[in-house]
mmCIF file of C-alpha atoms and ligand atoms in Angstrom:
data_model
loop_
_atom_site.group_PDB
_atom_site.id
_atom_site.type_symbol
_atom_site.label_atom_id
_atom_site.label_comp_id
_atom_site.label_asym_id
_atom_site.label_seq_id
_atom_site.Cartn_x
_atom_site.Cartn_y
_atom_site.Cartn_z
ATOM 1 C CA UNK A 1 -40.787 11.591 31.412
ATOM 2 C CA UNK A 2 -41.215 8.721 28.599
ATOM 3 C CA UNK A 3 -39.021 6.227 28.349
ATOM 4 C CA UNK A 4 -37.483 5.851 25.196
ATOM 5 C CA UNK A 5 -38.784 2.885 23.174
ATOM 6 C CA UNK A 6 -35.565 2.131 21.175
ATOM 7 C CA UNK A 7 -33.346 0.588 23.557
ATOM 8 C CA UNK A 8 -29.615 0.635 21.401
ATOM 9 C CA UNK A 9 -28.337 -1.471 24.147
ATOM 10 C CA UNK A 10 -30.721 -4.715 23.438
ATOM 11 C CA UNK A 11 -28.527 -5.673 20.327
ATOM 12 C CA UNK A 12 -25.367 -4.999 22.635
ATOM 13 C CA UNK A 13 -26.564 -7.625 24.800
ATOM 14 C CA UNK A 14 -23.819 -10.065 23.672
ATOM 15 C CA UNK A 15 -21.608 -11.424 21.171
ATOM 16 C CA UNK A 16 -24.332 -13.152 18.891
ATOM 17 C CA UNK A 17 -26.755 -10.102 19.417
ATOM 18 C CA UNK A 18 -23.116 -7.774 18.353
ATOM 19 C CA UNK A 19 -22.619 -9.742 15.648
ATOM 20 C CA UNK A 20 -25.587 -10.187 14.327
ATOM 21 C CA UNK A 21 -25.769 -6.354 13.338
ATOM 22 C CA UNK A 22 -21.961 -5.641 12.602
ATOM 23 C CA UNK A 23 -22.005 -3.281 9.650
ATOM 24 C CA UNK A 24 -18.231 -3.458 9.004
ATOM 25 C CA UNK A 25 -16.024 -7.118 8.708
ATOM 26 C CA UNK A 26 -12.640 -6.814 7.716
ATOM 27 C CA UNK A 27 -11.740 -9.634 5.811
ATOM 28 C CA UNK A 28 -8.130 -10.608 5.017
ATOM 29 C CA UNK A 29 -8.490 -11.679 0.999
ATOM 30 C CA UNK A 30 -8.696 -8.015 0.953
ATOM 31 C CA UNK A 31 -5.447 -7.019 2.775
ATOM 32 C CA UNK A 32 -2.415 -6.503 0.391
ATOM 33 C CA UNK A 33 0.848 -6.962 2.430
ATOM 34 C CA UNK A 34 3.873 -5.199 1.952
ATOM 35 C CA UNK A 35 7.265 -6.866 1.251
ATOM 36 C CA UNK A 36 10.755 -5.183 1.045
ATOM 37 C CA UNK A 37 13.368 -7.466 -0.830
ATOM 38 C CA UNK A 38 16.833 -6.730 -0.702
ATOM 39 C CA UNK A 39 19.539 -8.484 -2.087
ATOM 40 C CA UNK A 40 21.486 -11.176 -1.158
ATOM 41 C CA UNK A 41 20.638 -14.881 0.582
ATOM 42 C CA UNK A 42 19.472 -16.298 2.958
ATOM 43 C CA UNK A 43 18.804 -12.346 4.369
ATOM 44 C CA UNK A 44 16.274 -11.581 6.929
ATOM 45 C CA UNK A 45 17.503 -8.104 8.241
ATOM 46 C CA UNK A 46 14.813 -6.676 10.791
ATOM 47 C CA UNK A 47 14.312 -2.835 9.814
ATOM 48 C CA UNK A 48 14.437 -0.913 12.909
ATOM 49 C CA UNK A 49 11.529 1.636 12.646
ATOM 50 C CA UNK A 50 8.976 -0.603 11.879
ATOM 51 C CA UNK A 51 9.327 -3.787 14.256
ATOM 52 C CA UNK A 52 8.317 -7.263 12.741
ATOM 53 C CA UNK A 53 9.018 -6.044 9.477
ATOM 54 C CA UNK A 54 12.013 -7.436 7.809
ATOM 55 C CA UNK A 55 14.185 -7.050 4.120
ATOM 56 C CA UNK A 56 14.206 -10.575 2.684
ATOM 57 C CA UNK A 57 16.299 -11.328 -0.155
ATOM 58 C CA UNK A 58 14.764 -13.258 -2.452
ATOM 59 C CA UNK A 59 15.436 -17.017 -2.048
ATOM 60 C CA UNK A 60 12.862 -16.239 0.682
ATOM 61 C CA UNK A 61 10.277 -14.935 -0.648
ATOM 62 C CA UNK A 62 8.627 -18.129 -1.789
ATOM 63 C CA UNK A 63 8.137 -19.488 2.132
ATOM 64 C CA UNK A 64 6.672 -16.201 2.955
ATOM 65 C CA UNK A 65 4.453 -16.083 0.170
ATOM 66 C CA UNK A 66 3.792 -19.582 1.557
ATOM 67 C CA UNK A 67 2.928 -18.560 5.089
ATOM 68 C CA UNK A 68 0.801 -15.236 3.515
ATOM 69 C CA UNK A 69 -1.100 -18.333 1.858
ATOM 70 C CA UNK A 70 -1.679 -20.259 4.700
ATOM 71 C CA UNK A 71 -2.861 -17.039 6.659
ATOM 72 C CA UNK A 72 -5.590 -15.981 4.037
ATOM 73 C CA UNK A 73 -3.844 -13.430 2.241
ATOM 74 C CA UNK A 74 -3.861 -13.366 -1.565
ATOM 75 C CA UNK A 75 -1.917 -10.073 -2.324
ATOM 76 C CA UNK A 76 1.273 -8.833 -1.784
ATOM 77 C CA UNK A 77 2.805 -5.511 -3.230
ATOM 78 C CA UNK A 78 6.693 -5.364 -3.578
ATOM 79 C CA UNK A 79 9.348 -3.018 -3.121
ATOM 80 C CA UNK A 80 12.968 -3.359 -3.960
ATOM 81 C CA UNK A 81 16.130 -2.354 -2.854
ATOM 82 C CA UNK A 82 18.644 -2.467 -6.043
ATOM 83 C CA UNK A 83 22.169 -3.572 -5.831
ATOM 84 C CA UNK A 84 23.478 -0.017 -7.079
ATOM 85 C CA UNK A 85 21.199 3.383 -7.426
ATOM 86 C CA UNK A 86 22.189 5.639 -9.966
ATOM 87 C CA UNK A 87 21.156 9.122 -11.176
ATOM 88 C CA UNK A 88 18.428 7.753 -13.789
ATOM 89 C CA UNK A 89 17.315 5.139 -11.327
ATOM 90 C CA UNK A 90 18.016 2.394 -14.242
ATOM 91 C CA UNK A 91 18.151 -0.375 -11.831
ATOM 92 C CA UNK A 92 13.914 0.236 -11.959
ATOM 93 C CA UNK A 93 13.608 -1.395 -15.325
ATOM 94 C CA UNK A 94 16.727 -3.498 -15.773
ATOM 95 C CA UNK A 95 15.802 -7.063 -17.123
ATOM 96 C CA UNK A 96 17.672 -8.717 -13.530
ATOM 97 C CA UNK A 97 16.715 -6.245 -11.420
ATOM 98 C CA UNK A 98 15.826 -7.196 -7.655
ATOM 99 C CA UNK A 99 12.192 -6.806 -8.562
ATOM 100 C CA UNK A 100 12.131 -8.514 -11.637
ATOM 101 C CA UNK A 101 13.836 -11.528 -10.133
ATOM 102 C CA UNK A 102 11.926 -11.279 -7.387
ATOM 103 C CA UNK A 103 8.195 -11.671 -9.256
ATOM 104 C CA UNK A 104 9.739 -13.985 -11.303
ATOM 105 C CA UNK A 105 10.986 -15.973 -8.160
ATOM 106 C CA UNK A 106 7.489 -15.572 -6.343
ATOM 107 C CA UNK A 107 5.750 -16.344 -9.712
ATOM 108 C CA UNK A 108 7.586 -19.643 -9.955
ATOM 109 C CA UNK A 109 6.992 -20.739 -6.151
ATOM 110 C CA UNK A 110 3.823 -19.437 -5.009
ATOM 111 C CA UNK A 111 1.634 -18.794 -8.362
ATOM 112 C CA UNK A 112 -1.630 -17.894 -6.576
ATOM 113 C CA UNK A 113 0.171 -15.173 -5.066
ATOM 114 C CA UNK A 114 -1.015 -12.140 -6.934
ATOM 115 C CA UNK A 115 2.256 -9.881 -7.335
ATOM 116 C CA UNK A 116 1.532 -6.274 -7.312
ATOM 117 C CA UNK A 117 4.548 -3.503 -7.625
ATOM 118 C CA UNK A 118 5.551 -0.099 -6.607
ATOM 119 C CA UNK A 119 6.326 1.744 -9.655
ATOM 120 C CA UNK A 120 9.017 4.548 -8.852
ATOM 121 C CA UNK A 121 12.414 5.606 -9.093
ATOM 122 C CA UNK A 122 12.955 6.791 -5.604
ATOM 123 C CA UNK A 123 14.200 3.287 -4.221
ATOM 124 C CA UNK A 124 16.664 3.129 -7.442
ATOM 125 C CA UNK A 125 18.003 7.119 -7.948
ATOM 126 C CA UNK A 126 21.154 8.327 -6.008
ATOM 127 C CA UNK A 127 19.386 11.533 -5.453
ATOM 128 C CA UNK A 128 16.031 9.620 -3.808
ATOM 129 C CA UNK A 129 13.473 11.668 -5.926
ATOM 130 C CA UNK A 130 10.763 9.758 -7.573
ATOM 131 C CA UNK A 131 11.179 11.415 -11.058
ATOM 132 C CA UNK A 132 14.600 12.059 -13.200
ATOM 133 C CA UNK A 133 16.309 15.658 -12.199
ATOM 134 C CA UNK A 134 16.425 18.047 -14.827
ATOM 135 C CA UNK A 135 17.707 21.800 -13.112
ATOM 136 C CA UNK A 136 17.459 20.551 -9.988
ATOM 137 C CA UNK A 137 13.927 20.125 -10.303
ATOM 138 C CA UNK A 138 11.950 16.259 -11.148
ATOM 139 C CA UNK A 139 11.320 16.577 -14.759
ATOM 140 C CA UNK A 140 7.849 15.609 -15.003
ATOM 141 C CA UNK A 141 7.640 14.638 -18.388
ATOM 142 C CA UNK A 142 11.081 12.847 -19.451
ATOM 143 C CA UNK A 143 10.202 10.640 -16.235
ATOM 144 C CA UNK A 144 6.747 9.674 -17.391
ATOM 145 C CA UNK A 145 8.828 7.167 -20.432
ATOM 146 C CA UNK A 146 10.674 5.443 -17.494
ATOM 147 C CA UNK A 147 7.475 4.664 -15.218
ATOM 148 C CA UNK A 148 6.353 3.164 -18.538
ATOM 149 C CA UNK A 149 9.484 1.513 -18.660
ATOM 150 C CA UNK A 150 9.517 0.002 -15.419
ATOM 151 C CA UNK A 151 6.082 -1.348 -15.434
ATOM 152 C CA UNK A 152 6.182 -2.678 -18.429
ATOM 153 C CA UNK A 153 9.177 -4.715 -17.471
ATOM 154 C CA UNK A 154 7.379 -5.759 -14.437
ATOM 155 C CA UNK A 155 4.906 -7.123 -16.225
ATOM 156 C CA UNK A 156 7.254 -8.984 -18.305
ATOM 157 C CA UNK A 157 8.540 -10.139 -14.881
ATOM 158 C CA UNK A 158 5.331 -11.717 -14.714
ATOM 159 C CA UNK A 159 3.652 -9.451 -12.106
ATOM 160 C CA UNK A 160 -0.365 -9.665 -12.386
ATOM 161 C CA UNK A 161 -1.066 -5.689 -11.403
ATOM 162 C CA UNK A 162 1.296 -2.505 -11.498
ATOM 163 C CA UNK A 163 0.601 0.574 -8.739
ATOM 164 C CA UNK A 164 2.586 3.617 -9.595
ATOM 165 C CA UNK A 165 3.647 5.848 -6.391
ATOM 166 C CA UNK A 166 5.268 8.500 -8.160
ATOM 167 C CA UNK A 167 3.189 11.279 -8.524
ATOM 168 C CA UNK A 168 3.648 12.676 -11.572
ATOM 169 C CA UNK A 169 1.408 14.080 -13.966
ATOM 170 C CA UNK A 170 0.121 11.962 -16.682
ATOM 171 C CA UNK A 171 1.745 8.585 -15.325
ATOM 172 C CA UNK A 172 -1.377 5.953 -15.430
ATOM 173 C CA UNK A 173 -2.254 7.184 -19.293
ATOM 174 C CA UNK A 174 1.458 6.544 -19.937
ATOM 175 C CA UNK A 175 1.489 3.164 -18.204
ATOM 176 C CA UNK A 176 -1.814 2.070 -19.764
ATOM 177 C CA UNK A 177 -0.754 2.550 -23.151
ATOM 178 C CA UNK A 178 2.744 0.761 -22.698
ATOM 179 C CA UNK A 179 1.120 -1.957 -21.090
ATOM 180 C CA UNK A 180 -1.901 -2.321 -23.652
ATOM 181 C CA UNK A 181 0.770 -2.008 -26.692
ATOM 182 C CA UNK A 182 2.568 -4.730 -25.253
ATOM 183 C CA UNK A 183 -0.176 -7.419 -24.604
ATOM 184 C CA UNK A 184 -0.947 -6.475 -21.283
ATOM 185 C CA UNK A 185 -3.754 -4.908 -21.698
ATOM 186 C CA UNK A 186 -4.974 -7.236 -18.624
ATOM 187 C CA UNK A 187 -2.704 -5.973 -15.805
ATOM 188 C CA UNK A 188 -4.755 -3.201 -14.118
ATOM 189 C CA UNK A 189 -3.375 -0.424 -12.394
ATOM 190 C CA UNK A 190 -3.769 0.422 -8.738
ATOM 191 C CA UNK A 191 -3.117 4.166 -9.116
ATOM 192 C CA UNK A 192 -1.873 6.098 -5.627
ATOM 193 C CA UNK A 193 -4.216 8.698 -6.600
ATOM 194 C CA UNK A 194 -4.361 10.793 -3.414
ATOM 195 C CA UNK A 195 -0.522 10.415 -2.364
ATOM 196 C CA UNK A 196 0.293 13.319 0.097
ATOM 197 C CA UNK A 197 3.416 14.851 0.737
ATOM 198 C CA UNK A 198 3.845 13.140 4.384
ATOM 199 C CA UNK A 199 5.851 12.799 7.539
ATOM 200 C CA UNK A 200 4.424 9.486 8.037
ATOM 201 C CA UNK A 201 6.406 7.485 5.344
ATOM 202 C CA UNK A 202 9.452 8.430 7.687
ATOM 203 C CA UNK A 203 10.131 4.431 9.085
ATOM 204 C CA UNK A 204 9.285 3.236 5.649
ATOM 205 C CA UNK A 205 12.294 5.551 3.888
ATOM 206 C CA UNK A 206 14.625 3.967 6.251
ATOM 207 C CA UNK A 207 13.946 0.355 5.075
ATOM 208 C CA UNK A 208 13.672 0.826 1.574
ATOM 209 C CA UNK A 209 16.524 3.791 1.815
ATOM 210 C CA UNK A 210 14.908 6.341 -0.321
ATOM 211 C CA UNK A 211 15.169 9.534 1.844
ATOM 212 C CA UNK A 212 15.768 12.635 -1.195
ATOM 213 C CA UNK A 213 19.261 13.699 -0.763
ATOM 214 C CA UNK A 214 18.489 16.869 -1.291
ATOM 215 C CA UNK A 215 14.658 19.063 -1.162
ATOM 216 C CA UNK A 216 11.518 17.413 -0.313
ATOM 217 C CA UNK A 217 8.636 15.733 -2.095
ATOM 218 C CA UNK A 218 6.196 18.408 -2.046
ATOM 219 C CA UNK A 219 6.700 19.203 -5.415
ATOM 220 C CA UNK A 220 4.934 16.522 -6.696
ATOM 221 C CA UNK A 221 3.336 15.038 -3.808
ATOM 222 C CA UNK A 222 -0.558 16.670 -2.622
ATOM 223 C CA UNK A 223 -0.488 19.106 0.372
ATOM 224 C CA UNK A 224 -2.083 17.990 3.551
ATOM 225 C CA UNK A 225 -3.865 20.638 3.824
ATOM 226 C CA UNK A 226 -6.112 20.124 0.409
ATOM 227 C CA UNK A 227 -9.242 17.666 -0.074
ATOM 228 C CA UNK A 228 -11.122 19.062 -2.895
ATOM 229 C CA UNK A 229 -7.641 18.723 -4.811
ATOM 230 C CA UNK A 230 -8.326 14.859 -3.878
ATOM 231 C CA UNK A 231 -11.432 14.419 -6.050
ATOM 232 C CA UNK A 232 -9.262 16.341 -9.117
ATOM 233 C CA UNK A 233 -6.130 13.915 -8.713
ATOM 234 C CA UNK A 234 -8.577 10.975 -8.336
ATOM 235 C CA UNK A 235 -10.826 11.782 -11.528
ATOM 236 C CA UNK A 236 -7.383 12.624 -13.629
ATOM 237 C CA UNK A 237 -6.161 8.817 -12.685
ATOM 238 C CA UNK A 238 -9.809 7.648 -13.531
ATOM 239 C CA UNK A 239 -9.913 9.139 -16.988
ATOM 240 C CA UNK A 240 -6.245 7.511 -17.972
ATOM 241 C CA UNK A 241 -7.832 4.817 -17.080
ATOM 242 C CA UNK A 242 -6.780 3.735 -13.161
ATOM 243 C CA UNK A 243 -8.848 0.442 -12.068
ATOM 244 C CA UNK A 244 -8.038 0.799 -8.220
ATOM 245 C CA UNK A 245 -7.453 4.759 -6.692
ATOM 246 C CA UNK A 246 -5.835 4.437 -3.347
ATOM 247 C CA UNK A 247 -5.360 6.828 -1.094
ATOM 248 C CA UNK A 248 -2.449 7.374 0.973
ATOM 249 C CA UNK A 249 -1.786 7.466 3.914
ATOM 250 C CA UNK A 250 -4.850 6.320 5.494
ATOM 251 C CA UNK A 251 -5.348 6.935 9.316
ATOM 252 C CA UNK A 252 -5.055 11.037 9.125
ATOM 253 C CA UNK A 253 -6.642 11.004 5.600
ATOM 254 C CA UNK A 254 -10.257 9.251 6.542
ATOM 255 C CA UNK A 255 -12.256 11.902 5.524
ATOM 256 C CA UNK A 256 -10.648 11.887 1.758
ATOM 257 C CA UNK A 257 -11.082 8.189 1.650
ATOM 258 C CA UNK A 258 -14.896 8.417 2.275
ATOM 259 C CA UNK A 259 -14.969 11.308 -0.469
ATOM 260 C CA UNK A 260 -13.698 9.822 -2.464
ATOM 261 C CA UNK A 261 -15.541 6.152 -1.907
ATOM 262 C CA UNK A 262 -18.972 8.568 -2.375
ATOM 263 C CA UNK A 263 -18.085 10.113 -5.351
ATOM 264 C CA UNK A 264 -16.754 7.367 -7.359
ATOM 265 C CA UNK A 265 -17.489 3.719 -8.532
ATOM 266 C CA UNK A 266 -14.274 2.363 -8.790
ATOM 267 C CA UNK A 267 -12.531 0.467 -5.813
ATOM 268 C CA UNK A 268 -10.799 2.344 -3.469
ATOM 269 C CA UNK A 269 -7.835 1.230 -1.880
ATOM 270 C CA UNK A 270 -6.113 3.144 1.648
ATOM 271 C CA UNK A 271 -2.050 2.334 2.506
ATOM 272 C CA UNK A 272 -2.026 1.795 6.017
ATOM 273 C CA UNK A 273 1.533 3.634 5.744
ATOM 274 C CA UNK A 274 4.889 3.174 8.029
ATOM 275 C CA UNK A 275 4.281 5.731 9.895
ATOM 276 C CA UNK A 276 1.116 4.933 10.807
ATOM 277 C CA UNK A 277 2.267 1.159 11.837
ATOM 278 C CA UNK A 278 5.087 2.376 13.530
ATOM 279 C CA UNK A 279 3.035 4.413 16.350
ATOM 280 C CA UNK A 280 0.863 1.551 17.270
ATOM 281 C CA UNK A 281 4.226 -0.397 17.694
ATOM 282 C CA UNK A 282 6.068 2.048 19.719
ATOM 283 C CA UNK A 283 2.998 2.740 22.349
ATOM 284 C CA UNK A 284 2.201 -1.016 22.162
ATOM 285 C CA UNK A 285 6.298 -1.549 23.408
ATOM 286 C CA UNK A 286 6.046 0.776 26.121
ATOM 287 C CA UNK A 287 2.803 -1.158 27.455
ATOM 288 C CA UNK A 288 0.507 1.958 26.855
ATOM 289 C CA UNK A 289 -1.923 0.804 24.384
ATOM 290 C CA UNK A 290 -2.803 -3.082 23.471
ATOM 291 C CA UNK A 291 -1.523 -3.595 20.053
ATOM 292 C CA UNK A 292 -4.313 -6.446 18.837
ATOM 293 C CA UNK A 293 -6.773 -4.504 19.579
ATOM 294 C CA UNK A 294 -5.421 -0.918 18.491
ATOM 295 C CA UNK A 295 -4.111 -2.502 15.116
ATOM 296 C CA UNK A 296 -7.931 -4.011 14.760
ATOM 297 C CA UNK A 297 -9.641 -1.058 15.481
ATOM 298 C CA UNK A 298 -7.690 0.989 13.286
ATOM 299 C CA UNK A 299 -8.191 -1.618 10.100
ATOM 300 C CA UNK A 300 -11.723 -1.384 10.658
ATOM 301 C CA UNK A 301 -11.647 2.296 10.726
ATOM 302 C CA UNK A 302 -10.440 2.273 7.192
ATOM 303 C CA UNK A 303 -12.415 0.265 6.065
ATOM 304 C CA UNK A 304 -15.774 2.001 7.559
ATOM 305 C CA UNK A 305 -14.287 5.201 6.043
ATOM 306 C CA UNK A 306 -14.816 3.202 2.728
ATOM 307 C CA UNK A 307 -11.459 1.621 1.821
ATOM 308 C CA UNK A 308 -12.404 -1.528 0.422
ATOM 309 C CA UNK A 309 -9.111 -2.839 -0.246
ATOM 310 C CA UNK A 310 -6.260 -1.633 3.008
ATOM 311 C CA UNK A 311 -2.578 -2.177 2.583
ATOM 312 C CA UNK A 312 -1.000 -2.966 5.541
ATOM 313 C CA UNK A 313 2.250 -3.938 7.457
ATOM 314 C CA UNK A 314 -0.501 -5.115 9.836
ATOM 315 C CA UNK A 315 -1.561 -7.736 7.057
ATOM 316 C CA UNK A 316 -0.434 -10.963 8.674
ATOM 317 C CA UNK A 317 -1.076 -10.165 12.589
ATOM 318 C CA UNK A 318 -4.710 -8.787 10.928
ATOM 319 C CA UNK A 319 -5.589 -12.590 9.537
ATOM 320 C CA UNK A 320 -4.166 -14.094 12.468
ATOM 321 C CA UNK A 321 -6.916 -12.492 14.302
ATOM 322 C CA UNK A 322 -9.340 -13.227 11.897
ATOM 323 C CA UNK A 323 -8.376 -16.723 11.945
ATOM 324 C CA UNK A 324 -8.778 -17.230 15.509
ATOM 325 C CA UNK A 325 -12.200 -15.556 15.281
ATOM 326 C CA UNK A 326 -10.980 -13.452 18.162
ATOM 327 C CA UNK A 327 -12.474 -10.161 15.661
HETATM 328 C C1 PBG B 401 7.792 5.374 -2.905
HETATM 329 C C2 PBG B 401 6.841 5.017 -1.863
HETATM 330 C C3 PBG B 401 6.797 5.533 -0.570
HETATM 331 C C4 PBG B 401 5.855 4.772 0.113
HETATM 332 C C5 PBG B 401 5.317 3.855 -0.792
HETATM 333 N N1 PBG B 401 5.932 4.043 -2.022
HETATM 334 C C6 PBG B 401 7.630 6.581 0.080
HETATM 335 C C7 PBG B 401 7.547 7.971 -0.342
HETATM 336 O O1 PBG B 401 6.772 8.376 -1.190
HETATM 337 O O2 PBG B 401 8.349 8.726 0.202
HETATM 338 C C8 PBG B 401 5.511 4.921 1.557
HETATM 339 C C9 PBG B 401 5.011 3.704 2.238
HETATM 340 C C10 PBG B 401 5.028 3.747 3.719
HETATM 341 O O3 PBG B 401 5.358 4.768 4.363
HETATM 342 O O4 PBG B 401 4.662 2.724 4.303
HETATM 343 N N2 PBG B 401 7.402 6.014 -3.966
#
């Protein structure tokens, strides 16, 4: 019998030789980290599901944005936690509101900081839906004015890009031409494009306490169980004129991220969701898994599925390791 002449394990040989050929390097200028701000002062309130995560109020945001600096991270995307929800989620677009004062707070202490922010009502409705009820049902249309609303007064906040999670129909088009009409025709739009209807944003409803009182999200959000739907939601977003289509979540959805980084041009972002963050932390507690290399592995999955851009809770611990050179 012949010997093979390729040998795969000569470049395996060691670290230079393993290095010298790695196709994938995550990188951490293109992590966005998540931050929940609540408010209050001088609040750092640990949120249970998802450990190492915490709900800062906002006189704290500027010496995290700080550290995110110092750690090679230039992104961060904020959610908010209003002082009162009500039934039109108002609290999303009010001039003060805990976003609004929170860009403008980051804006004024750490201005490198690019701000990016959720755009939805679930956070700020007492019902928890992303959209306004009409019937019982989330009116797509009379909610589409709000989104507009809300990023638009984000912007004004100062933030420097917008990323609706909403779901709706129509939403980037909406939020394009309020932005545009307004002077802000810079502020691109990270669209969730591919958002499915999923049980792992469970941890992350806790923190940002946005659980629907009543029904479920699948009305608007994309069944699990659909991919070619994917490529329609993702060319709809393109056409209103989306500059980044995420998916979400990431881990269980790699096969939609790699559609859809083959079939279009644009960047393509993946959220690393709650869920998915909250696993790794739960095996890595009970000593089953090691969480470094678990949380590393799974980044670079993402990202070798063709996520170019990967949101993740996992953000800071991810450029610590990068730092060290340990990855
Ligand atoms: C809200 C929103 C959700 C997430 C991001 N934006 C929750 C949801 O749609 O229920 C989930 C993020 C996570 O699980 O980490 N529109």
């Amino acid at each position: 019998m012949m010997f093979p002449e390729y040998r795969p394990r000569r470049l395996r040989r060691n670290e230079q030789f393993r290095s010298l050929v790695r196709e994938t390097r995550p990188a951490a200028d293109q992590l966005i980290y998540p931050l929940f701000v609540q408010p209050g002062k001088n609040v750092r309130e640990p949120v249970s599901s998802m450990p190492g995560v915490f709900r800062i109020s906002v006189d704290q945001l500027g010496a995290e944005a700080r550290e995110c600096r110092e750690l090679g991270l230039n992104h961060l995307l904020l959610f908010g936690l209003p002082d009162k929800k009500d039934s039109m989620g108002s609290g999303a677009h009010a001039k003060d509101g805990i976003i609004q004062r929170a860009i403008r707070e980051l804006k004024n202490k750490a201005p490198e900081m690019m701000i990016t922010t959720d755009v939805c009502l679930c956070e700020y409705t007492s019902h928890g839906h992303c959209g306004v009820l009409i019937d019982h049902g989330v009116d797509n249309d009379a909610t589409l004015e709000i989104l507009a609303r809300i990023a638009l007064s984000h912007a004004r906040a100062g933030a420097d890009m917008v990323a609706p999670s909403d779901m709706m129909d129509g939403r980037v088009a909406e939020i394009r031409q309020a932005l545009d009409e307004n002077n802000f025709d810079m502020v691109p739009i990270m669209s969730y494009a591919v958002k499915y209807a999923s049980a792992f944003y469970g941890p992350f409803r806790d923190a940002a306490e946005c659980a629907p009182q009543e029904g479920d999200r699948q009305g608007y959000q994309m069944d699990p169980a659909n991919s070619r739907e994917a490529l329609r939601e993702a060319t709809l977003d393109l056409e209103e004129g989306a500059d980044i289509l995420m998916v979400k979540p990431a881990v269980a959805y790699l096969d939609i991220i790699r559609q859809l980084r083959d079939e279009f041009d644009l960047p393509v972002a993946a959220y690393h969701v709650s869920g998915e963050y909250a696993m790794i932390k739960a095996a890595a507690a009970k000593g089953w898994i090691d969480e470094k290399r678990v949380m590393a592995e799974t980044l670079l999955s993402i990202q070798r599925a063709g996520a170019d851009i990967i949101i993740t809770y996992y953000a800071k611990d991810m450029a610590r390791l990068l730092r060290e050179g340990k990855f």
